Amino acid sequence: MPKKRESRGRRKGDKGKSRMIQCDNCGRLVPEDKAICVTRSYTPVDPQLAAELEKKGAIIPRYPVTKCYCISCAIHYGLVKIRAEDERKPRLNII
């Protein structure tokens, strides 16, 4: 059976089995190397208040928060796009 992707949709390489993690949105178990992980900074202070405090010279802490999503949730949130057919890699039909 032909492979659709050279990496089989993962960034595992030649490691063997990778551990499973839970999607932060739906709870599905996904291999760690297949999940789409996004790191965003989070601040507990309201943005308008933070802007005023920063003008006065206060330092507002920002914490990095990493969330991992399964493929279907990543597509739903727009983190991964489905490419148009003409933008996809051309398939070589080798028999």
C-alpha atoms as one frame of an Amber mdcrd trajectory, in Angstrom:
protein
   0.000   0.000   0.000   1.452   3.421  -0.912   2.391   5.937   1.752   0.463
   9.213   1.622   3.176  11.151   3.449   6.882  10.460   3.724   6.751  11.177
   7.469   3.411   9.342   7.883   2.064  12.531   9.497   4.497  12.444  12.415
   7.851  13.901  13.377   9.095  10.722  14.995  11.940   9.716  12.726  13.334
   6.333  13.668  12.506   6.437  17.400  10.014   3.622  17.712   6.884   4.139
  19.801   6.247   7.565  21.319   4.141   8.276  24.390   0.506   9.302  24.164
  -0.749  12.685  25.351  -4.278  14.028  25.744  -5.677  16.723  23.485  -6.329
  19.843  25.582  -9.649  20.426  23.834 -11.434  17.100  23.355  -9.342  14.709
  25.478  -8.431  12.342  22.646  -5.223  10.358  23.107  -2.714  11.349  20.423
   0.929  10.319  19.935   3.193  13.080  21.230   4.934  13.542  17.887   1.673
  13.795  15.937   0.018  16.397  18.187   0.056  20.072  17.213   1.507  21.988
  20.169   1.153  25.762  20.490   2.945  27.935  23.049   1.314  31.247  23.903
   2.066  33.741  26.653  -0.553  34.176  29.346  -0.836  37.069  31.769  -3.252
  37.058  34.717  -3.673  40.855  34.484  -6.413  42.442  32.345  -4.887  43.818
  29.080  -6.185  47.384  29.578  -4.895  47.490  33.143  -1.585  45.979  32.043
  -1.110  48.719  29.422  -1.650  51.430  32.055   0.707  49.760  34.524   3.422
  49.316  31.888   3.234  53.047  31.070   3.985  53.742  34.732   6.957  51.369
  34.628   5.537  48.247  36.250   6.694  44.842  35.057   3.802  42.526  34.238
   4.680  38.807  34.339   3.889  36.668  31.309   3.836  32.907  31.578   4.294
  30.553  28.625   1.390  28.095  28.317   1.779  25.132  25.960  -1.343  23.419
  24.697  -1.353  20.306  22.529  -4.205  19.522  20.158  -5.181  16.522  18.059
  -5.298  17.058  14.293  -9.068  17.553  14.103  -9.084  20.175  16.895  -6.071
  21.942  15.356  -7.953  22.191  12.054 -11.071  23.420  13.888  -9.108  26.184
  15.641  -7.319  27.171  12.423  -3.854  26.160  13.615  -3.474  23.828  10.634
  -5.049  24.551   7.279  -6.261  22.073   4.697  -4.309  23.017   1.592  -6.070
  23.459  -1.728  -5.569  20.684  -4.260  -3.306  22.782  -6.497  -1.081  23.699
  -3.502  -0.514  20.084  -2.467   2.582  18.165  -3.451   2.183  16.464  -6.826
   1.804  12.721  -6.442   3.976  10.551  -8.646   2.084   7.468  -9.785   4.870
   4.903  -9.758   3.745   1.356 -10.429
